[in-house]
PDB file of C-alpha atoms in Angstrom:
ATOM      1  CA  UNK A   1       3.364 104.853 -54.815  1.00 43.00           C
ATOM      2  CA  UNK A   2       0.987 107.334 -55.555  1.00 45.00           C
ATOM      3  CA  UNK A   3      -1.292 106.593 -52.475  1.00 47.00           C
ATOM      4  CA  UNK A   4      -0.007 106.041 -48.957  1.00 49.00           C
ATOM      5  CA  UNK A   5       3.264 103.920 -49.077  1.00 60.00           C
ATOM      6  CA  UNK A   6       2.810 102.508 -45.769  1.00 73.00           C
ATOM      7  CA  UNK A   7       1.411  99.080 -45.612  1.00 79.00           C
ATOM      8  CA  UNK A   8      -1.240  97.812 -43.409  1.00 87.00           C
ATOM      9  CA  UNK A   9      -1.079  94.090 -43.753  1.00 92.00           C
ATOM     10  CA  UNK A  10       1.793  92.542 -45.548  1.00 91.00           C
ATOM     11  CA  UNK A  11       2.053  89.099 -44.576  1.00 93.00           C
ATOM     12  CA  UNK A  12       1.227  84.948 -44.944  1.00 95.00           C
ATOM     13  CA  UNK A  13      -2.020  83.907 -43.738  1.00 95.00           C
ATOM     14  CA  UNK A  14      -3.524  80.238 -43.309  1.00 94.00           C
ATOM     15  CA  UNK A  15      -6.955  79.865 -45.121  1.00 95.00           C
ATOM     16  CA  UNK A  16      -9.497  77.459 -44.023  1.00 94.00           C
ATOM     17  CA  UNK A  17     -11.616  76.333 -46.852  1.00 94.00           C
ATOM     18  CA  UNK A  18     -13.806  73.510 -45.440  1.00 90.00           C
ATOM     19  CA  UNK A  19     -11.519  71.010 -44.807  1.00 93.00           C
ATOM     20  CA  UNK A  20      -8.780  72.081 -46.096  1.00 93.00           C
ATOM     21  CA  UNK A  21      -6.032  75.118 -45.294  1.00 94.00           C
ATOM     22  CA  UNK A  22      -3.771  76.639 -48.228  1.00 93.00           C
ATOM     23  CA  UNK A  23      -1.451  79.473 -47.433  1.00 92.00           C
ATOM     24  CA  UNK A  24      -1.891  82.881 -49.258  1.00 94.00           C
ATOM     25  CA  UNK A  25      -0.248  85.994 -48.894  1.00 95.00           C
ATOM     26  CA  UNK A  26      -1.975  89.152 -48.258  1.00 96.00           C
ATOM     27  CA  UNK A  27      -0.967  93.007 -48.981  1.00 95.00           C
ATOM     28  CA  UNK A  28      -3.186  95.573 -48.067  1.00 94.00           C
ATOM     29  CA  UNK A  29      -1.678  99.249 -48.821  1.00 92.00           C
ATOM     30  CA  UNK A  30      -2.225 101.912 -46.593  1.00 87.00           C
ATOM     31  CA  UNK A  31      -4.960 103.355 -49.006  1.00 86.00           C
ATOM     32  CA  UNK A  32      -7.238 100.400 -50.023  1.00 91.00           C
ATOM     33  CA  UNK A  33      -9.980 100.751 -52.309  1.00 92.00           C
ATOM     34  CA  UNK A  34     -10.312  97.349 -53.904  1.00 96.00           C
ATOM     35  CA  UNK A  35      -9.283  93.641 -53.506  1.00 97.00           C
ATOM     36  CA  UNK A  36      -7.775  91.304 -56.122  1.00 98.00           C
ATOM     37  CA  UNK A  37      -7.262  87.699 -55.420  1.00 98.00           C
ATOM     38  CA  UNK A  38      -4.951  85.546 -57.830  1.00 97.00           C
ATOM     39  CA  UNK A  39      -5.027  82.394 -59.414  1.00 94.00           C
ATOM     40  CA  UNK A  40      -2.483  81.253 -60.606  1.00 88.00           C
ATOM     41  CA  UNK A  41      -1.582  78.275 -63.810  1.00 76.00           C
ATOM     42  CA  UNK A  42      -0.537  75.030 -63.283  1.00 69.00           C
ATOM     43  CA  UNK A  43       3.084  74.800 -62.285  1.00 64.00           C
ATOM     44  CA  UNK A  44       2.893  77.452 -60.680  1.00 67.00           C
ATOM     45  CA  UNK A  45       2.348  79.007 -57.083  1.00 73.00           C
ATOM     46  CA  UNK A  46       1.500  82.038 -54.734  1.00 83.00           C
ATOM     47  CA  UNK A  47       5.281  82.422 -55.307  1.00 76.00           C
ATOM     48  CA  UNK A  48       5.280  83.398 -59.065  1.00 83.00           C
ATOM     49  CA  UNK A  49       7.290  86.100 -59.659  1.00 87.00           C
ATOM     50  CA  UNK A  50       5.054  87.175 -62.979  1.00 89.00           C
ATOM     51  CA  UNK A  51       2.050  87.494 -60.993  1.00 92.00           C
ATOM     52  CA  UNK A  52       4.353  89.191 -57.681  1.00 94.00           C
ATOM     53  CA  UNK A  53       5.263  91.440 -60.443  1.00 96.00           C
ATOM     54  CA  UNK A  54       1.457  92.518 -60.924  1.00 96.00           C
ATOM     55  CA  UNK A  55       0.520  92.660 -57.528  1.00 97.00           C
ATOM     56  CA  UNK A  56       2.949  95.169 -56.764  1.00 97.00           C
ATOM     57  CA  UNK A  57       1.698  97.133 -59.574  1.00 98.00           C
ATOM     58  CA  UNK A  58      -1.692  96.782 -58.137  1.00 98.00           C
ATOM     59  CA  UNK A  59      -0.810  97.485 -54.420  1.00 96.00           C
ATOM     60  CA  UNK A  60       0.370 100.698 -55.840  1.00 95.00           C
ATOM     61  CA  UNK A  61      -2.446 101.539 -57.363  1.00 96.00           C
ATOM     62  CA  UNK A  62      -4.569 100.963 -53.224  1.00 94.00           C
ATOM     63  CA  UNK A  63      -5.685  97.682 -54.304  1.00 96.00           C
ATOM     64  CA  UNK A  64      -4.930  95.442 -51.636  1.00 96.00           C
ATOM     65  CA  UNK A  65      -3.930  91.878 -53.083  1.00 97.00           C
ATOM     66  CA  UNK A  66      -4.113  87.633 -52.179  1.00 97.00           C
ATOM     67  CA  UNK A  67      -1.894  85.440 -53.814  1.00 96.00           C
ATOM     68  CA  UNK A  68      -2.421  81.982 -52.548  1.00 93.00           C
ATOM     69  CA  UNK A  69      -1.884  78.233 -53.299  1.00 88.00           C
ATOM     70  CA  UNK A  70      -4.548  76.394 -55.050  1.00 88.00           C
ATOM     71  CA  UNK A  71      -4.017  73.574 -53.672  1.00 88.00           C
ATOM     72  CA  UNK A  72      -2.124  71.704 -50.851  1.00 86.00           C
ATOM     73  CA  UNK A  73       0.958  69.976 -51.194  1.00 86.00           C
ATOM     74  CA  UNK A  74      -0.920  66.254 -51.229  1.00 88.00           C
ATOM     75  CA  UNK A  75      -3.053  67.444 -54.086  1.00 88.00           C
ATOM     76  CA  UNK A  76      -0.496  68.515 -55.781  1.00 84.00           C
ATOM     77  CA  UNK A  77       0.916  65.203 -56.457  1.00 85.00           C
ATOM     78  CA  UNK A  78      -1.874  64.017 -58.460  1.00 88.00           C
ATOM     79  CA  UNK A  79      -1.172  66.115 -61.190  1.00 84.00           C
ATOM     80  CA  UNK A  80      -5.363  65.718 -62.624  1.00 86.00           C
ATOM     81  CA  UNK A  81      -6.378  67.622 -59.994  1.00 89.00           C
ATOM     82  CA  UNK A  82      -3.897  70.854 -61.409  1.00 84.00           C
ATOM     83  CA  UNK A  83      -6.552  70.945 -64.527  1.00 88.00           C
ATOM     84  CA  UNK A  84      -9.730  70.434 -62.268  1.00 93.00           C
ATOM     85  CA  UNK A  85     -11.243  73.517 -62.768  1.00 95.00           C
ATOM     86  CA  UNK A  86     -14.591  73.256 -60.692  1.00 95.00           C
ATOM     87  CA  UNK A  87     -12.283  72.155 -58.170  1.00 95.00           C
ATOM     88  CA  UNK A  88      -9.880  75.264 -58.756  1.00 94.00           C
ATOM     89  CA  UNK A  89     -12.725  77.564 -59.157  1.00 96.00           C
ATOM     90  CA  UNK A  90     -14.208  76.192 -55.422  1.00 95.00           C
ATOM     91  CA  UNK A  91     -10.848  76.872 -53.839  1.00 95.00           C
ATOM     92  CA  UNK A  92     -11.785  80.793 -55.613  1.00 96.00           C
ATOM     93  CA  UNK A  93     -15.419  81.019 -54.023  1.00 96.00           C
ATOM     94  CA  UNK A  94     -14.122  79.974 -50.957  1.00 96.00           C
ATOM     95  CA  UNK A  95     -11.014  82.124 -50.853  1.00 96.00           C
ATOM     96  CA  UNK A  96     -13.190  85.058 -51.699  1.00 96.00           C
ATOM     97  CA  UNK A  97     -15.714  83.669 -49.097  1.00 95.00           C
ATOM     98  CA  UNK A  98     -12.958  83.937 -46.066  1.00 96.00           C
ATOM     99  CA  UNK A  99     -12.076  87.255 -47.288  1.00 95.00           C
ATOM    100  CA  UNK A 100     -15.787  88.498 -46.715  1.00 92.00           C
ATOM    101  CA  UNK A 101     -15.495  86.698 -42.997  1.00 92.00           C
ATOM    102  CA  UNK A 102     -12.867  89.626 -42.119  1.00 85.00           C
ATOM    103  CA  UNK A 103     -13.253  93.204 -41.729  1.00 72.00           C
ATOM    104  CA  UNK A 104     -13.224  95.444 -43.920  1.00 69.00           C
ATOM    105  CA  UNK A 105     -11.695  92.594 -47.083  1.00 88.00           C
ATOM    106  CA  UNK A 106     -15.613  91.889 -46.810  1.00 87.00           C
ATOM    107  CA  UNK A 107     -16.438  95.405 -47.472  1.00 89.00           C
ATOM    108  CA  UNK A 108     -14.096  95.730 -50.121  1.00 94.00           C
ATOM    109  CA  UNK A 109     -15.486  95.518 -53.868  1.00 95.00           C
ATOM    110  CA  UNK A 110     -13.101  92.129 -54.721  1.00 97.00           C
ATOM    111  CA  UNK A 111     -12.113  90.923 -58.469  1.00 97.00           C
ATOM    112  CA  UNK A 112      -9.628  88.386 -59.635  1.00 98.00           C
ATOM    113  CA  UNK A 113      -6.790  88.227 -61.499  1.00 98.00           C
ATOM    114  CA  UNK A 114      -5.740  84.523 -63.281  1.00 96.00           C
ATOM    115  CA  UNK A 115      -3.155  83.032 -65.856  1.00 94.00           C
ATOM    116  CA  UNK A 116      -3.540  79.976 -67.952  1.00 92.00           C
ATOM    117  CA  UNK A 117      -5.167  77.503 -66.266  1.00 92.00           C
ATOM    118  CA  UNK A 118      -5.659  80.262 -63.140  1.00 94.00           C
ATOM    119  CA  UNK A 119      -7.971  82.352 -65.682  1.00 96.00           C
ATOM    120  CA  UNK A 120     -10.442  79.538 -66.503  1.00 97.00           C
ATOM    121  CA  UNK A 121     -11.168  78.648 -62.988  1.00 96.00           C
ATOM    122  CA  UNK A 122     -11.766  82.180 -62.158  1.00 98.00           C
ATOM    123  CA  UNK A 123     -13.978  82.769 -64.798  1.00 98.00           C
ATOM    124  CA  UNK A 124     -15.784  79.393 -63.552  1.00 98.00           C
ATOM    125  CA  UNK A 125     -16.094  80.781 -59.879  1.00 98.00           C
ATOM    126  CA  UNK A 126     -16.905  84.751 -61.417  1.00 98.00           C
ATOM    127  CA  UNK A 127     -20.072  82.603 -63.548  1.00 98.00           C
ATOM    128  CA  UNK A 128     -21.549  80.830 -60.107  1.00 97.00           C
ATOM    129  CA  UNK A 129     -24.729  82.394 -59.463  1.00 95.00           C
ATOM    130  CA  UNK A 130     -24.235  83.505 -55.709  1.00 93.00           C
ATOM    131  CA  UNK A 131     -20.618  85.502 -57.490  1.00 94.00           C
ATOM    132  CA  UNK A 132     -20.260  89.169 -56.732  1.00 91.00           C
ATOM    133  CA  UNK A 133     -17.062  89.924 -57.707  1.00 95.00           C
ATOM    134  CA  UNK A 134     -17.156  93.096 -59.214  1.00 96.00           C
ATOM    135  CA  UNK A 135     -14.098  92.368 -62.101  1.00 97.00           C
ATOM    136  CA  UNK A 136     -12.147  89.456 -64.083  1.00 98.00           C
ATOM    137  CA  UNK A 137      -8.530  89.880 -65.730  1.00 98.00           C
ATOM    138  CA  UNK A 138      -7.217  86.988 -67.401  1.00 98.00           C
ATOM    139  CA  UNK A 139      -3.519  87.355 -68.683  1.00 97.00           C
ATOM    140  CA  UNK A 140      -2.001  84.677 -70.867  1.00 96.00           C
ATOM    141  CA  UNK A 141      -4.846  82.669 -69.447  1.00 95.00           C
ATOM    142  CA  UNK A 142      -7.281  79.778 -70.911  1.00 96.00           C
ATOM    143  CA  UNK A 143     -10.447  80.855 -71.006  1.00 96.00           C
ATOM    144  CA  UNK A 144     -11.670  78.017 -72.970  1.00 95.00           C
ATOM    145  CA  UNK A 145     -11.395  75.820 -69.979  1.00 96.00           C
ATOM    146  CA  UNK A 146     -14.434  77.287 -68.423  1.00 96.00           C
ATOM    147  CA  UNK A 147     -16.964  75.690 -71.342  1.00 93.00           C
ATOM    148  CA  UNK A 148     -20.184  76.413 -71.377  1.00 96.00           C
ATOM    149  CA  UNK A 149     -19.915  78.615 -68.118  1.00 98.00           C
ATOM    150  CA  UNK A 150     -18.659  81.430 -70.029  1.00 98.00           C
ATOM    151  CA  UNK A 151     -21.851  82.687 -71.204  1.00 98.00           C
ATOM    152  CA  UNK A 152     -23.424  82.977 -67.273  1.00 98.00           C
ATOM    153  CA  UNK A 153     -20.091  85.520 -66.255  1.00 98.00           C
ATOM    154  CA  UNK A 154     -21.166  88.871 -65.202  1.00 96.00           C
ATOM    155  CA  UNK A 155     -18.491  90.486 -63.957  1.00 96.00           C
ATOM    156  CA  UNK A 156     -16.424  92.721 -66.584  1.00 97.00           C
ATOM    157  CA  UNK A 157     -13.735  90.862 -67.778  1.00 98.00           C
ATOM    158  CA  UNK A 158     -10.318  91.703 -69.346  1.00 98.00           C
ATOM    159  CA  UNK A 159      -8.228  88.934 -71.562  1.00 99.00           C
ATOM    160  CA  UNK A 160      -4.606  89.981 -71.900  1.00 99.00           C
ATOM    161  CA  UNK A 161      -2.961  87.782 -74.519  1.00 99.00           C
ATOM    162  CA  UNK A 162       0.526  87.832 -76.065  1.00 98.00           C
ATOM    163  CA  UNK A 163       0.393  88.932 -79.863  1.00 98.00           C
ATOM    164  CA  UNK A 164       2.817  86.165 -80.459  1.00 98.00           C
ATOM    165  CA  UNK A 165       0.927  83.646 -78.604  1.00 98.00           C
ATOM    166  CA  UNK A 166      -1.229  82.687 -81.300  1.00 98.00           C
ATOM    167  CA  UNK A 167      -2.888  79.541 -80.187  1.00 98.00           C
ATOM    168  CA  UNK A 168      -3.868  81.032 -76.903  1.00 98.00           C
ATOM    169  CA  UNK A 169      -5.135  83.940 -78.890  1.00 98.00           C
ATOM    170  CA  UNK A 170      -7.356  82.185 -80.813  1.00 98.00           C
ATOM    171  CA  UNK A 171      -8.813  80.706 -78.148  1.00 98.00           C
ATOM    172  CA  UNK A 172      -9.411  84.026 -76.251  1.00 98.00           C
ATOM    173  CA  UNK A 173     -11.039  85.272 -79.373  1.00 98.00           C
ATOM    174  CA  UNK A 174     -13.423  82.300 -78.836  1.00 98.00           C
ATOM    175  CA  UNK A 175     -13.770  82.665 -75.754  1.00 98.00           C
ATOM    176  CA  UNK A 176     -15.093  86.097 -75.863  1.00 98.00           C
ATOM    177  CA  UNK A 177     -17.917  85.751 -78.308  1.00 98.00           C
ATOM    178  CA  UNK A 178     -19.206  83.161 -75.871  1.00 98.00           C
ATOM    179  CA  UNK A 179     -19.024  86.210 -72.908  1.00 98.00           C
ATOM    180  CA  UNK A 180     -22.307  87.807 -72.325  1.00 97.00           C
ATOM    181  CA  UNK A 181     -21.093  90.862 -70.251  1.00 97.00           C
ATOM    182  CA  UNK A 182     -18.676  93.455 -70.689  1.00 97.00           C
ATOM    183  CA  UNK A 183     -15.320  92.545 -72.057  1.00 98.00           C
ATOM    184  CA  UNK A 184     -12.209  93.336 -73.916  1.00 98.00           C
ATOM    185  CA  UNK A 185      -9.289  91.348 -75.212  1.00 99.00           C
ATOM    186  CA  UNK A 186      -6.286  93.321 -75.335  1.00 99.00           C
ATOM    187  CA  UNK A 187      -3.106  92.216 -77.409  1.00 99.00           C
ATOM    188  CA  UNK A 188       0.579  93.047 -75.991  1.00 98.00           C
ATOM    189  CA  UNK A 189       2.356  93.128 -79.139  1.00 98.00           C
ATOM    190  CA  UNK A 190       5.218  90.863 -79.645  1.00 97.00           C
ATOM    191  CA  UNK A 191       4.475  89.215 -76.415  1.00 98.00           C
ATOM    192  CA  UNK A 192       4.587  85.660 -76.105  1.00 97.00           C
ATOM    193  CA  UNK A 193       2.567  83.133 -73.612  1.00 95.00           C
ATOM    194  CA  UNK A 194       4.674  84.587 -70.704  1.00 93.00           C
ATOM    195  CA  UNK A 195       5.219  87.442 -71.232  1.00 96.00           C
ATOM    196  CA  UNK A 196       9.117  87.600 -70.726  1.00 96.00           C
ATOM    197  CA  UNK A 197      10.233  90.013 -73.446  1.00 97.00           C
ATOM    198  CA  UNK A 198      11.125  93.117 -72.184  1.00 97.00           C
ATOM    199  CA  UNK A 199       8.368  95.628 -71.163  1.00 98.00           C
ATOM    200  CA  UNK A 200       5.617  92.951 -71.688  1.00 98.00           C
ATOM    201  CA  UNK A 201       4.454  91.693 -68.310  1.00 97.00           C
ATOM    202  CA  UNK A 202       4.394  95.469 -67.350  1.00 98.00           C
ATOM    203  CA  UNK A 203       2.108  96.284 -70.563  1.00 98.00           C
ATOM    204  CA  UNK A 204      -0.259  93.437 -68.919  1.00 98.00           C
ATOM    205  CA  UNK A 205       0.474  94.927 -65.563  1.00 98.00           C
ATOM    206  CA  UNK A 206      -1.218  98.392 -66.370  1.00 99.00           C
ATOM    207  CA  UNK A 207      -3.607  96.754 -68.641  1.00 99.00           C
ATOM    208  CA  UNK A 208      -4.532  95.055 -65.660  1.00 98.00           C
ATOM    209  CA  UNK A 209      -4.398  97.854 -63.310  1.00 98.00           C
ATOM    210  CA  UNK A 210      -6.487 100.511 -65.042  1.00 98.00           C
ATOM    211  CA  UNK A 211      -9.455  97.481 -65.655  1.00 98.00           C
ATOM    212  CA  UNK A 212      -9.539  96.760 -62.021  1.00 98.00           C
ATOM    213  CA  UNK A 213      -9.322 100.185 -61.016  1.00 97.00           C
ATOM    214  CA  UNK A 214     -12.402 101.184 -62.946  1.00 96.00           C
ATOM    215  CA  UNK A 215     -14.116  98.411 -62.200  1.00 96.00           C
ATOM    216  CA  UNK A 216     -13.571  98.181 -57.850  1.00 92.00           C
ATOM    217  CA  UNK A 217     -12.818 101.701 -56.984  1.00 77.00           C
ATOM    218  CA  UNK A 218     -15.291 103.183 -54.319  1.00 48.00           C
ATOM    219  CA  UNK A 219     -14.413 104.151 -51.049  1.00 36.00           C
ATOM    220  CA  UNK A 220     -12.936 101.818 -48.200  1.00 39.00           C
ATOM    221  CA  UNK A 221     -12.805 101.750 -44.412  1.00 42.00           C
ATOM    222  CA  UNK A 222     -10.042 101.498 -42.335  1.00 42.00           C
ATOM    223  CA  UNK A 223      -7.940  98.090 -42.075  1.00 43.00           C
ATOM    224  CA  UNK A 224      -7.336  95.659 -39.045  1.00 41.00           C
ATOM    225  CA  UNK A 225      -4.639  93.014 -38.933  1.00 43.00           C
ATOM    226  CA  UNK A 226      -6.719  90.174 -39.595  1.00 46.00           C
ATOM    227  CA  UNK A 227      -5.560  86.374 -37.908  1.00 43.00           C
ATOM    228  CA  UNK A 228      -4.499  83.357 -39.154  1.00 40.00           C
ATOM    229  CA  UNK A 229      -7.143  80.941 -39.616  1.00 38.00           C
TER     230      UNK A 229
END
């Protein structure tokens, strides 16, 4: 790491969002100057090793990370509720909402990080009006999904899209002439949808990095073990 390679927090936490609790897990590094919460694509969990991958790259960079579970196990089973994305993007807002509950993840300047399906609901929840996150990476994700709420995102956002995935491309390109703030699509060549060739997902991983980097760093107090709850 090129910050302190101690961690401060690296463990599963229970998150209560209304009535409901989905388990995340949090790293904090020893040096934190930024938070990035995940959201992952359908299929998929807080357990993906592509998106483990990138928050590794991003804990070494002092950006503390959340990769949690979009849903519980019972919604899981109806499988219409894995392409509800105001429903996925509310499970976001509140996510981000428990984060600001405990000191200092509510001082810390917070962005998120989604693929496929995981990138339109965060681009739903980063277009809310109350949203302050301060950045939006989307790798391999569907933008598209988001509609009409495209056009009311502030936050700078990043699509990473395979140059071989050409459907999804086309749809990021789409996407971003509907995007009012700052943006930029960036194309991993020969890269397809998931990025397994070799030396793709850590392309998107830097990508990634240096756009949330620019985008969160400031300075950052001191961490406390926060509780399950």
């Amino acid at each position: 790491m090129n910050r302190d390679d101690s961690p401060q927090f690296d463990d599963d936490v229970d998150i209560e969002i209304g009535p409901v609790v989905v388990t995340g897990h949090l790293m904090v590094p020893g040096s934190v100057r930024g938070l990035v919460i995940f959201a992952h694509g359908s299929g998929s969990s807080r357990h993906s090793r592509r998106n483990q991958y990138v928050a590794s790259v991003l804990n070494q960079a002092g950006l503390a990370t959340l990769l949690f579970d979009l849903l519980t196990t019972a919604e899981e089973r109806d499988r219409s509720n894995v392409f509800d994305i105001d429903l996925l993007a509310g499970r976001l807002s509140g996510v981000v909402q428990w984060a600001r509950r405990r000191h200092p993840l509510g001082d810390l300047p917070t962005g998120y990080f989604g693929a496929s399906t995981g990138a339109a609901a965060a681009l739903r929840a980063a277009a809310a009006p109350d949203c302050d996150v301060a950045a939006v990476v989307s790798r391999g994700g569907r933008p598209d999904l988001a509609g009409p709420h495209l056009a009311a995102v502030r936050a700078p956002t990043l699509l990473i899209v395979g140059g071989d995935d050409t459907v999804v491309l086309g749809l990021n390109r789409e996407a971003q002439a509907q995007l009012t703030c700052e943006s930029e699509l960036s194309i991993v060549p020969d890269a397809s949808h998931l990025f397994e060739e070799p030396g793709a997902l850590q392309t998107a991983a830097e990508l990634a990095r240096e756009w949330l980097v620019e985008h969160l760093d400031r300075g950052a107090p001191a961490f406390s073990r926060p509780g399950r709850s």
